[in-house]
Amino acid sequence: MTFNCIEPTVVFQEVPDEISLCFSITGCKLACVGCHSTELWNERNGEALTNQRFKSWLAKYKNLISCVVFFGGEWNQAALIEKLIIAQASGLKTCLYSGLDTVDDQIIKHLDFYKTGRWDKSLGGLSSPTTNQRFIDNKTGNLLNHLFL
Ligand code: SF4
């Protein structure tokens, strides 16, 4: 199973206290008003993130990252879970940024962290005290939004 992603980048703020390799998956159907990443709407954008290609990215960044974060991809549950299992087997933490309000239990059990909630300009993102979005530590169940303020 696979989906497409744009070229991954290393990010420092999306997961607190972690250095993360960020995979932005294309094919998002939520169409949030004011979306800053409309290139992610068309599932044909980017290149196929096969398991082999994913492993190659992890090998390239071995010892440089502590976590992988997926922006989307929950719409292809099997493909996402395969990648999360590979990442955890490589000793990495895992995080999902979802625009939905809930994440499926089958996915959650492979996550260390997850963000829920669509983009709403009037409420702001995780750095806004009025945000609708929630960043959860899945091991403790604690809300970590305060770390983004
Ligand atoms: S979930 Fe993210 S990528 Fe998808 S439309 Fe909303 S802001 Fe854009």
PDB file of C-alpha atoms and ligand atoms in Angstrom:
ATOM      1  CA  MET A   1       0.000   0.000   0.000  1.00  0.00           C
ATOM      2  CA  THR A   2       1.258   3.454  -0.731  1.00  0.00           C
ATOM      3  CA  PHE A   3       0.449   7.124  -1.094  1.00  0.00           C
ATOM      4  CA  ASN A   4       2.359  10.094  -2.452  1.00  0.00           C
ATOM      5  CA  CYS A   5       4.326  12.632  -0.462  1.00  0.00           C
ATOM      6  CA  ILE A   6       6.307  15.742  -1.235  1.00  0.00           C
ATOM      7  CA  GLU A   7      10.010  15.629  -0.383  1.00  0.00           C
ATOM      8  CA  PRO A   8      10.376  15.263   3.413  1.00  0.00           C
ATOM      9  CA  THR A   9      12.058  17.949   5.505  1.00  0.00           C
ATOM     10  CA  VAL A  10      13.517  18.057   9.001  1.00  0.00           C
ATOM     11  CA  VAL A  11      11.348  20.101  11.397  1.00  0.00           C
ATOM     12  CA  PHE A  12      11.961  21.212  14.976  1.00  0.00           C
ATOM     13  CA  GLN A  13       8.723  22.713  16.246  1.00  0.00           C
ATOM     14  CA  GLU A  14       5.964  20.352  15.134  1.00  0.00           C
ATOM     15  CA  VAL A  15       6.720  17.801  17.875  1.00  0.00           C
ATOM     16  CA  PRO A  16       8.011  19.336  21.144  1.00  0.00           C
ATOM     17  CA  ASP A  17      11.534  18.256  22.155  1.00  0.00           C
ATOM     18  CA  GLU A  18      11.938  16.083  19.052  1.00  0.00           C
ATOM     19  CA  ILE A  19      13.834  16.469  15.789  1.00  0.00           C
ATOM     20  CA  SER A  20      11.402  15.134  13.245  1.00  0.00           C
ATOM     21  CA  LEU A  21      11.463  14.103   9.620  1.00  0.00           C
ATOM     22  CA  CYS A  22       8.202  15.431   8.208  1.00  0.00           C
ATOM     23  CA  PHE A  23       6.323  13.591   5.467  1.00  0.00           C
ATOM     24  CA  SER A  24       3.522  15.635   3.901  1.00  0.00           C
ATOM     25  CA  ILE A  25       1.100  13.198   2.266  1.00  0.00           C
ATOM     26  CA  THR A  26      -0.929  14.350  -0.732  1.00  0.00           C
ATOM     27  CA  GLY A  27      -4.620  13.640  -1.214  1.00  0.00           C
ATOM     28  CA  CYS A  28      -6.136  15.689   1.625  1.00  0.00           C
ATOM     29  CA  LYS A  29      -9.879  16.101   0.968  1.00  0.00           C
ATOM     30  CA  LEU A  30     -10.745  18.425   3.867  1.00  0.00           C
ATOM     31  CA  ALA A  31     -10.377  21.654   1.867  1.00  0.00           C
ATOM     32  CA  CYS A  32     -10.010  23.876   4.928  1.00  0.00           C
ATOM     33  CA  VAL A  33     -10.677  27.524   4.080  1.00  0.00           C
ATOM     34  CA  GLY A  34      -7.317  29.343   4.048  1.00  0.00           C
ATOM     35  CA  CYS A  35      -5.257  26.129   3.771  1.00  0.00           C
ATOM     36  CA  HIS A  36      -1.564  27.033   3.437  1.00  0.00           C
ATOM     37  CA  SER A  37      -0.752  23.683   1.790  1.00  0.00           C
ATOM     38  CA  THR A  38      -3.111  23.390  -1.170  1.00  0.00           C
ATOM     39  CA  GLU A  39      -0.426  21.429  -3.018  1.00  0.00           C
ATOM     40  CA  LEU A  40      -1.432  18.571  -0.713  1.00  0.00           C
ATOM     41  CA  TRP A  41      -4.979  18.395  -2.068  1.00  0.00           C
ATOM     42  CA  ASN A  42      -4.159  16.553  -5.307  1.00  0.00           C
ATOM     43  CA  GLU A  43      -3.216  12.956  -4.559  1.00  0.00           C
ATOM     44  CA  ARG A  44      -1.143  12.823  -7.752  1.00  0.00           C
ATOM     45  CA  ASN A  45       1.273  15.479  -6.490  1.00  0.00           C
ATOM     46  CA  GLY A  46       4.577  14.287  -5.075  1.00  0.00           C
ATOM     47  CA  GLU A  47       6.073  10.839  -5.465  1.00  0.00           C
ATOM     48  CA  ALA A  48       4.978   7.438  -4.239  1.00  0.00           C
ATOM     49  CA  LEU A  49       6.170   6.809  -0.688  1.00  0.00           C
ATOM     50  CA  THR A  50       6.754   3.086  -0.945  1.00  0.00           C
ATOM     51  CA  ASN A  51       7.970   1.260   2.117  1.00  0.00           C
ATOM     52  CA  GLN A  52      11.351   0.910   0.419  1.00  0.00           C
ATOM     53  CA  ARG A  53      11.576   4.617  -0.252  1.00  0.00           C
ATOM     54  CA  PHE A  54      10.480   5.388   3.295  1.00  0.00           C
ATOM     55  CA  LYS A  55      13.212   3.126   4.674  1.00  0.00           C
ATOM     56  CA  SER A  56      15.735   4.902   2.469  1.00  0.00           C
ATOM     57  CA  TRP A  57      14.728   8.273   3.929  1.00  0.00           C
ATOM     58  CA  LEU A  58      15.076   6.920   7.465  1.00  0.00           C
ATOM     59  CA  ALA A  59      18.495   5.493   6.628  1.00  0.00           C
ATOM     60  CA  LYS A  60      19.597   8.845   5.189  1.00  0.00           C
ATOM     61  CA  TYR A  61      18.661  10.625   8.433  1.00  0.00           C
ATOM     62  CA  LYS A  62      19.729   7.862  10.828  1.00  0.00           C
ATOM     63  CA  ASN A  63      21.084   9.329  14.113  1.00  0.00           C
ATOM     64  CA  LEU A  64      19.987  12.819  13.033  1.00  0.00           C
ATOM     65  CA  ILE A  65      16.294  12.552  13.880  1.00  0.00           C
ATOM     66  CA  SER A  66      14.304  11.231  16.834  1.00  0.00           C
ATOM     67  CA  CYS A  67      10.811  11.192  15.366  1.00  0.00           C
ATOM     68  CA  VAL A  68       8.813  11.024  12.153  1.00  0.00           C
ATOM     69  CA  VAL A  69       5.741  13.190  11.687  1.00  0.00           C
ATOM     70  CA  PHE A  70       3.089  12.660   9.033  1.00  0.00           C
ATOM     71  CA  PHE A  71       1.017  15.555   7.803  1.00  0.00           C
ATOM     72  CA  GLY A  72      -2.046  13.599   6.722  1.00  0.00           C
ATOM     73  CA  GLY A  73      -2.211  10.138   5.232  1.00  0.00           C
ATOM     74  CA  GLU A  74      -4.893   8.825   7.588  1.00  0.00           C
ATOM     75  CA  TRP A  75      -7.157   8.424   4.530  1.00  0.00           C
ATOM     76  CA  ASN A  76      -4.936   5.496   3.501  1.00  0.00           C
ATOM     77  CA  GLN A  77      -4.852   3.722   6.833  1.00  0.00           C
ATOM     78  CA  ALA A  78      -2.961   0.618   5.720  1.00  0.00           C
ATOM     79  CA  ALA A  79      -0.196   2.624   4.048  1.00  0.00           C
ATOM     80  CA  LEU A  80       0.179   4.909   7.047  1.00  0.00           C
ATOM     81  CA  ILE A  81       0.260   2.094   9.604  1.00  0.00           C
ATOM     82  CA  GLU A  82       2.950   0.275   7.611  1.00  0.00           C
ATOM     83  CA  LYS A  83       5.143   3.361   7.771  1.00  0.00           C
ATOM     84  CA  LEU A  84       4.509   3.915  11.483  1.00  0.00           C
ATOM     85  CA  ILE A  85       5.498   0.333  12.242  1.00  0.00           C
ATOM     86  CA  ILE A  86       8.700   0.710  10.206  1.00  0.00           C
ATOM     87  CA  ALA A  87       9.554   3.952  12.003  1.00  0.00           C
ATOM     88  CA  GLN A  88       8.980   2.497  15.462  1.00  0.00           C
ATOM     89  CA  ALA A  89      11.029  -0.578  14.578  1.00  0.00           C
ATOM     90  CA  SER A  90      13.823   1.861  13.699  1.00  0.00           C
ATOM     91  CA  GLY A  91      13.682   3.324  17.206  1.00  0.00           C
ATOM     92  CA  LEU A  92      11.879   6.507  16.185  1.00  0.00           C
ATOM     93  CA  LYS A  93       8.889   8.171  17.794  1.00  0.00           C
ATOM     94  CA  THR A  94       5.843   8.767  15.635  1.00  0.00           C
ATOM     95  CA  CYS A  95       3.387  11.623  15.229  1.00  0.00           C
ATOM     96  CA  LEU A  96       0.364  12.323  13.019  1.00  0.00           C
ATOM     97  CA  TYR A  97      -1.045  15.739  12.202  1.00  0.00           C
ATOM     98  CA  SER A  98      -4.664  15.146  11.221  1.00  0.00           C
ATOM     99  CA  GLY A  99      -7.268  17.687  10.201  1.00  0.00           C
ATOM    100  CA  LEU A 100     -10.015  15.465  11.564  1.00  0.00           C
ATOM    101  CA  ASP A 101     -11.351  15.667  15.124  1.00  0.00           C
ATOM    102  CA  THR A 102     -10.566  12.027  15.885  1.00  0.00           C
ATOM    103  CA  VAL A 103      -7.963   9.490  14.818  1.00  0.00           C
ATOM    104  CA  ASP A 104      -8.880   5.851  14.237  1.00  0.00           C
ATOM    105  CA  ASP A 105      -7.884   3.484  17.052  1.00  0.00           C
ATOM    106  CA  GLN A 106      -5.996   1.278  14.587  1.00  0.00           C
ATOM    107  CA  ILE A 107      -3.717   4.217  13.802  1.00  0.00           C
ATOM    108  CA  ILE A 108      -3.515   5.675  17.304  1.00  0.00           C
ATOM    109  CA  LYS A 109      -1.926   2.559  18.736  1.00  0.00           C
ATOM    110  CA  HIS A 110       1.130   3.186  16.536  1.00  0.00           C
ATOM    111  CA  LEU A 111       1.508   6.844  17.531  1.00  0.00           C
ATOM    112  CA  ASP A 112       3.455   8.610  20.270  1.00  0.00           C
ATOM    113  CA  PHE A 113       1.811  11.959  19.523  1.00  0.00           C
ATOM    114  CA  TYR A 114      -1.057  13.248  17.408  1.00  0.00           C
ATOM    115  CA  LYS A 115      -2.712  16.520  16.485  1.00  0.00           C
ATOM    116  CA  THR A 116      -6.397  16.767  15.694  1.00  0.00           C
ATOM    117  CA  GLY A 117      -8.613  19.513  14.317  1.00  0.00           C
ATOM    118  CA  ARG A 118      -8.913  21.263  10.983  1.00  0.00           C
ATOM    119  CA  TRP A 119      -7.385  24.644  10.230  1.00  0.00           C
ATOM    120  CA  ASP A 120      -9.727  27.503  11.202  1.00  0.00           C
ATOM    121  CA  LYS A 121      -8.216  30.924  10.656  1.00  0.00           C
ATOM    122  CA  SER A 122     -10.604  32.572  13.131  1.00  0.00           C
ATOM    123  CA  LEU A 123      -9.388  30.261  15.924  1.00  0.00           C
ATOM    124  CA  GLY A 124      -5.721  29.940  14.951  1.00  0.00           C
ATOM    125  CA  GLY A 125      -3.318  27.010  15.069  1.00  0.00           C
ATOM    126  CA  LEU A 126      -1.589  25.309  17.987  1.00  0.00           C
ATOM    127  CA  SER A 127       0.176  28.527  18.988  1.00  0.00           C
ATOM    128  CA  SER A 128      -3.184  30.233  19.543  1.00  0.00           C
ATOM    129  CA  PRO A 129      -4.954  30.006  22.940  1.00  0.00           C
ATOM    130  CA  THR A 130      -8.313  29.918  21.134  1.00  0.00           C
ATOM    131  CA  THR A 131      -7.417  27.064  18.783  1.00  0.00           C
ATOM    132  CA  ASN A 132      -9.755  24.150  18.062  1.00  0.00           C
ATOM    133  CA  GLN A 133      -6.721  21.945  17.457  1.00  0.00           C
ATOM    134  CA  ARG A 134      -5.384  19.531  20.071  1.00  0.00           C
ATOM    135  CA  PHE A 135      -1.868  18.089  20.387  1.00  0.00           C
ATOM    136  CA  ILE A 136      -1.889  14.923  22.470  1.00  0.00           C
ATOM    137  CA  ASP A 137       0.886  12.863  24.074  1.00  0.00           C
ATOM    138  CA  ASN A 138      -0.523   9.430  23.355  1.00  0.00           C
ATOM    139  CA  LYS A 139       1.505   7.693  26.076  1.00  0.00           C
ATOM    140  CA  THR A 140       0.032   9.829  28.854  1.00  0.00           C
ATOM    141  CA  GLY A 141      -3.099  11.177  27.181  1.00  0.00           C
ATOM    142  CA  ASN A 142      -1.982  14.655  28.199  1.00  0.00           C
ATOM    143  CA  LEU A 143      -2.840  17.711  26.139  1.00  0.00           C
ATOM    144  CA  LEU A 144       0.440  19.429  25.162  1.00  0.00           C
ATOM    145  CA  ASN A 145      -0.962  22.590  23.543  1.00  0.00           C
ATOM    146  CA  HIS A 146       0.715  24.754  26.177  1.00  0.00           C
ATOM    147  CA  LEU A 147       4.114  23.818  24.717  1.00  0.00           C
ATOM    148  CA  PHE A 148       3.199  25.635  21.483  1.00  0.00           C
ATOM    149  CA  LEU A 149       2.107  28.957  23.003  1.00  0.00           C
TER     150      LEU A 149
HETATM  151  S1  SF4 B   1      -6.151  19.416   6.741  1.00  0.00           S
HETATM  152 FE1  SF4 B   1      -4.290  20.639   6.361  1.00  0.00          FE
HETATM  153  S2  SF4 B   1      -3.708  20.168   4.213  1.00  0.00           S
HETATM  154 FE2  SF4 B   1      -5.828  19.477   4.499  1.00  0.00          FE
HETATM  155  S3  SF4 B   1      -7.057  21.236   3.766  1.00  0.00           S
HETATM  156 FE3  SF4 B   1      -6.853  21.423   6.002  1.00  0.00          FE
HETATM  157  S4  SF4 B   1      -5.065  22.763   6.310  1.00  0.00           S
HETATM  158 FE4  SF4 B   1      -4.994  22.000   4.181  1.00  0.00          FE
END
